[in-house]
Amino acid sequence: MPEENKHDLAAVDRNLLIQAAHSARIDIEPCTCSDPKWPFRLAGKSGIRGHWNPLINDGDALRLAVVMGRMERLGVAIHIVEPFDGDTGPYTYVGAERFGEHTMYHHADPFGATRRAIVEAAAEIGRRS
């Protein structure tokens, strides 16, 4: 991938994280560490316990899904599908009752696909609400 596309992708992911956090009313701020995997931290937190990135951290993604599912008038369902028909590859489906669905194909990383589907669903809820 060309270097400029990596930076564009990182910007897209940062915006996605901002939208997801806003949607879930999670207060984040730029992280002061130099690790690009952690562009944000929970507001007022420091050190590794403060890092927040549900695109790479299973715990952050699960907390995001639970918060979104418990919010008023929102239902969130997560399905991890391994089709038997051979017509499609394995995928993760995240549906939010009022805001549509997001499907991510696993390829070699079902955990990453699930995290991304959760974040994209949360960001979409934020865009539409």
PDB file of C-alpha atoms in Angstrom:
ATOM      1  CA  MET A   1       0.000   0.000   0.000  1.00  0.00           C
ATOM      2  CA  PRO A   2       1.446   3.403  -0.930  1.00  0.00           C
ATOM      3  CA  GLU A   3       2.494   5.544   2.029  1.00  0.00           C
ATOM      4  CA  GLU A   4      -0.096   8.268   1.335  1.00  0.00           C
ATOM      5  CA  ASN A   5      -2.898   5.666   1.384  1.00  0.00           C
ATOM      6  CA  LYS A   6      -1.716   4.433   4.780  1.00  0.00           C
ATOM      7  CA  HIS A   7      -2.060   7.961   6.134  1.00  0.00           C
ATOM      8  CA  ASP A   8      -5.493   8.363   4.523  1.00  0.00           C
ATOM      9  CA  LEU A   9      -6.602   5.058   6.010  1.00  0.00           C
ATOM     10  CA  ALA A  10      -5.362   6.133   9.423  1.00  0.00           C
ATOM     11  CA  ALA A  11      -7.342   9.380   9.110  1.00  0.00           C
ATOM     12  CA  VAL A  12     -10.447   7.427   8.109  1.00  0.00           C
ATOM     13  CA  ASP A  13     -10.021   5.134  11.110  1.00  0.00           C
ATOM     14  CA  ARG A  14      -9.493   8.098  13.449  1.00  0.00           C
ATOM     15  CA  ASN A  15     -12.706   9.707  12.195  1.00  0.00           C
ATOM     16  CA  LEU A  16     -14.533   6.398  12.584  1.00  0.00           C
ATOM     17  CA  LEU A  17     -13.329   6.134  16.194  1.00  0.00           C
ATOM     18  CA  ILE A  18     -14.382   9.719  16.939  1.00  0.00           C
ATOM     19  CA  GLN A  19     -17.875   9.084  15.536  1.00  0.00           C
ATOM     20  CA  ALA A  20     -18.234   5.801  17.442  1.00  0.00           C
ATOM     21  CA  ALA A  21     -17.127   7.377  20.736  1.00  0.00           C
ATOM     22  CA  HIS A  22     -19.462  10.332  20.243  1.00  0.00           C
ATOM     23  CA  SER A  23     -22.349   7.993  19.471  1.00  0.00           C
ATOM     24  CA  ALA A  24     -21.728   5.974  22.644  1.00  0.00           C
ATOM     25  CA  ARG A  25     -21.105   9.112  24.721  1.00  0.00           C
ATOM     26  CA  ILE A  26     -17.585   7.912  25.499  1.00  0.00           C
ATOM     27  CA  ASP A  27     -15.355  10.892  26.274  1.00  0.00           C
ATOM     28  CA  ILE A  28     -12.019  10.492  24.467  1.00  0.00           C
ATOM     29  CA  GLU A  29      -9.059  12.768  23.844  1.00  0.00           C
ATOM     30  CA  PRO A  30      -5.878  12.493  21.765  1.00  0.00           C
ATOM     31  CA  CYS A  31      -3.360  10.144  23.361  1.00  0.00           C
ATOM     32  CA  THR A  32       0.008  11.655  24.180  1.00  0.00           C
ATOM     33  CA  CYS A  33       1.919   8.395  23.734  1.00  0.00           C
ATOM     34  CA  SER A  34       3.905   7.963  20.548  1.00  0.00           C
ATOM     35  CA  ASP A  35       2.310   4.644  19.529  1.00  0.00           C
ATOM     36  CA  PRO A  36       0.162   5.157  16.388  1.00  0.00           C
ATOM     37  CA  LYS A  37      -2.038   2.183  17.372  1.00  0.00           C
ATOM     38  CA  TRP A  38      -3.425   4.315  20.188  1.00  0.00           C
ATOM     39  CA  PRO A  39      -4.578   7.648  18.735  1.00  0.00           C
ATOM     40  CA  PHE A  40      -7.031   8.176  21.619  1.00  0.00           C
ATOM     41  CA  ARG A  41      -7.369   7.627  25.315  1.00  0.00           C
ATOM     42  CA  LEU A  42     -10.300   7.870  27.667  1.00  0.00           C
ATOM     43  CA  ALA A  43     -10.531  11.474  28.839  1.00  0.00           C
ATOM     44  CA  GLY A  44      -8.599  12.044  32.037  1.00  0.00           C
ATOM     45  CA  LYS A  45      -6.885   8.635  31.954  1.00  0.00           C
ATOM     46  CA  SER A  46      -3.210   7.975  31.393  1.00  0.00           C
ATOM     47  CA  GLY A  47      -0.963   5.002  30.783  1.00  0.00           C
ATOM     48  CA  ILE A  48      -2.055   1.812  29.087  1.00  0.00           C
ATOM     49  CA  ARG A  49      -5.334   1.705  31.024  1.00  0.00           C
ATOM     50  CA  GLY A  50      -6.325   4.930  29.325  1.00  0.00           C
ATOM     51  CA  HIS A  51      -5.752   3.762  25.741  1.00  0.00           C
ATOM     52  CA  TRP A  52      -8.929   3.425  23.669  1.00  0.00           C
ATOM     53  CA  ASN A  53      -9.102   1.823  20.237  1.00  0.00           C
ATOM     54  CA  PRO A  54     -11.923  -0.685  19.667  1.00  0.00           C
ATOM     55  CA  LEU A  55     -10.546  -1.384  16.184  1.00  0.00           C
ATOM     56  CA  ILE A  56      -7.624  -3.282  17.744  1.00  0.00           C
ATOM     57  CA  ASN A  57      -8.713  -3.999  21.328  1.00  0.00           C
ATOM     58  CA  ASP A  58     -11.334  -6.691  21.986  1.00  0.00           C
ATOM     59  CA  GLY A  59     -12.267  -5.239  25.390  1.00  0.00           C
ATOM     60  CA  ASP A  60     -12.840  -1.745  23.991  1.00  0.00           C
ATOM     61  CA  ALA A  61     -14.960  -3.189  21.170  1.00  0.00           C
ATOM     62  CA  LEU A  62     -17.066  -5.270  23.554  1.00  0.00           C
ATOM     63  CA  ARG A  63     -17.620  -2.300  25.876  1.00  0.00           C
ATOM     64  CA  LEU A  64     -18.630  -0.192  22.868  1.00  0.00           C
ATOM     65  CA  ALA A  65     -21.151  -2.848  21.755  1.00  0.00           C
ATOM     66  CA  VAL A  66     -22.597  -3.166  25.268  1.00  0.00           C
ATOM     67  CA  VAL A  67     -22.916   0.608  25.695  1.00  0.00           C
ATOM     68  CA  MET A  68     -24.596   0.924  22.296  1.00  0.00           C
ATOM     69  CA  GLY A  69     -26.942  -1.970  23.076  1.00  0.00           C
ATOM     70  CA  ARG A  70     -27.984  -0.497  26.413  1.00  0.00           C
ATOM     71  CA  MET A  71     -28.619   3.009  25.146  1.00  0.00           C
ATOM     72  CA  GLU A  72     -32.185   4.149  24.850  1.00  0.00           C
ATOM     73  CA  ARG A  73     -34.106   2.620  21.920  1.00  0.00           C
ATOM     74  CA  LEU A  74     -31.115   0.814  20.460  1.00  0.00           C
ATOM     75  CA  GLY A  75     -30.761  -2.907  20.016  1.00  0.00           C
ATOM     76  CA  VAL A  76     -27.447  -4.303  18.859  1.00  0.00           C
ATOM     77  CA  ALA A  77     -27.042  -7.880  17.619  1.00  0.00           C
ATOM     78  CA  ILE A  78     -23.744  -9.502  16.665  1.00  0.00           C
ATOM     79  CA  HIS A  79     -23.658 -12.644  14.532  1.00  0.00           C
ATOM     80  CA  ILE A  80     -20.466 -14.420  13.506  1.00  0.00           C
ATOM     81  CA  VAL A  81     -21.342 -16.556  10.502  1.00  0.00           C
ATOM     82  CA  GLU A  82     -19.468 -19.490   8.968  1.00  0.00           C
ATOM     83  CA  PRO A  83     -21.614 -20.345   5.912  1.00  0.00           C
ATOM     84  CA  PHE A  84     -21.896 -23.978   4.891  1.00  0.00           C
ATOM     85  CA  ASP A  85     -23.013 -23.370   1.309  1.00  0.00           C
ATOM     86  CA  GLY A  86     -19.634 -22.247  -0.017  1.00  0.00           C
ATOM     87  CA  ASP A  87     -21.217 -19.242  -1.746  1.00  0.00           C
ATOM     88  CA  THR A  88     -19.660 -16.750   0.628  1.00  0.00           C
ATOM     89  CA  GLY A  89     -16.782 -16.559   3.050  1.00  0.00           C
ATOM     90  CA  PRO A  90     -17.163 -16.254   6.806  1.00  0.00           C
ATOM     91  CA  TYR A  91     -18.357 -12.869   8.024  1.00  0.00           C
ATOM     92  CA  THR A  92     -19.488 -10.882  11.039  1.00  0.00           C
ATOM     93  CA  TYR A  93     -22.830  -9.132  10.942  1.00  0.00           C
ATOM     94  CA  VAL A  94     -23.660  -6.342  13.385  1.00  0.00           C
ATOM     95  CA  GLY A  95     -27.196  -5.038  13.298  1.00  0.00           C
ATOM     96  CA  ALA A  96     -28.630  -2.069  15.147  1.00  0.00           C
ATOM     97  CA  GLU A  97     -32.416  -2.238  15.159  1.00  0.00           C
ATOM     98  CA  ARG A  98     -33.028   1.337  14.087  1.00  0.00           C
ATOM     99  CA  PHE A  99     -29.899   2.077  12.081  1.00  0.00           C
ATOM    100  CA  GLY A 100     -29.194  -0.781   9.736  1.00  0.00           C
ATOM    101  CA  GLU A 101     -26.499  -3.376   9.567  1.00  0.00           C
ATOM    102  CA  HIS A 102     -22.791  -3.736   8.940  1.00  0.00           C
ATOM    103  CA  THR A 103     -21.149  -6.825   7.523  1.00  0.00           C
ATOM    104  CA  MET A 104     -17.394  -7.442   7.530  1.00  0.00           C
ATOM    105  CA  TYR A 105     -15.868 -10.484   5.840  1.00  0.00           C
ATOM    106  CA  HIS A 106     -13.328 -12.257   8.041  1.00  0.00           C
ATOM    107  CA  HIS A 107     -10.683 -13.315   5.600  1.00  0.00           C
ATOM    108  CA  ALA A 108      -7.969 -14.409   8.049  1.00  0.00           C
ATOM    109  CA  ASP A 109      -9.029 -12.300  11.056  1.00  0.00           C
ATOM    110  CA  PRO A 110     -12.539 -12.903  12.431  1.00  0.00           C
ATOM    111  CA  PHE A 111     -11.696 -10.928  15.572  1.00  0.00           C
ATOM    112  CA  GLY A 112     -10.627  -7.842  13.608  1.00  0.00           C
ATOM    113  CA  ALA A 113     -13.697  -8.105  11.378  1.00  0.00           C
ATOM    114  CA  THR A 114     -15.956  -8.278  14.429  1.00  0.00           C
ATOM    115  CA  ARG A 115     -14.291  -5.275  16.075  1.00  0.00           C
ATOM    116  CA  ARG A 116     -14.532  -3.221  12.879  1.00  0.00           C
ATOM    117  CA  ALA A 117     -18.192  -4.151  12.341  1.00  0.00           C
ATOM    118  CA  ILE A 118     -18.993  -2.997  15.903  1.00  0.00           C
ATOM    119  CA  VAL A 119     -17.154   0.319  15.432  1.00  0.00           C
ATOM    120  CA  GLU A 120     -18.753   0.966  12.032  1.00  0.00           C
ATOM    121  CA  ALA A 121     -22.237   0.245  13.410  1.00  0.00           C
ATOM    122  CA  ALA A 122     -21.626   2.607  16.346  1.00  0.00           C
ATOM    123  CA  ALA A 123     -20.305   5.321  14.016  1.00  0.00           C
ATOM    124  CA  GLU A 124     -23.327   4.930  11.732  1.00  0.00           C
ATOM    125  CA  ILE A 125     -25.672   5.285  14.693  1.00  0.00           C
ATOM    126  CA  GLY A 126     -23.861   8.507  15.556  1.00  0.00           C
ATOM    127  CA  ARG A 127     -24.164   9.817  12.003  1.00  0.00           C
ATOM    128  CA  ARG A 128     -27.899   9.109  11.848  1.00  0.00           C
ATOM    129  CA  SER A 129     -28.964  10.219  15.296  1.00  0.00           C
TER     130      SER A 129
END
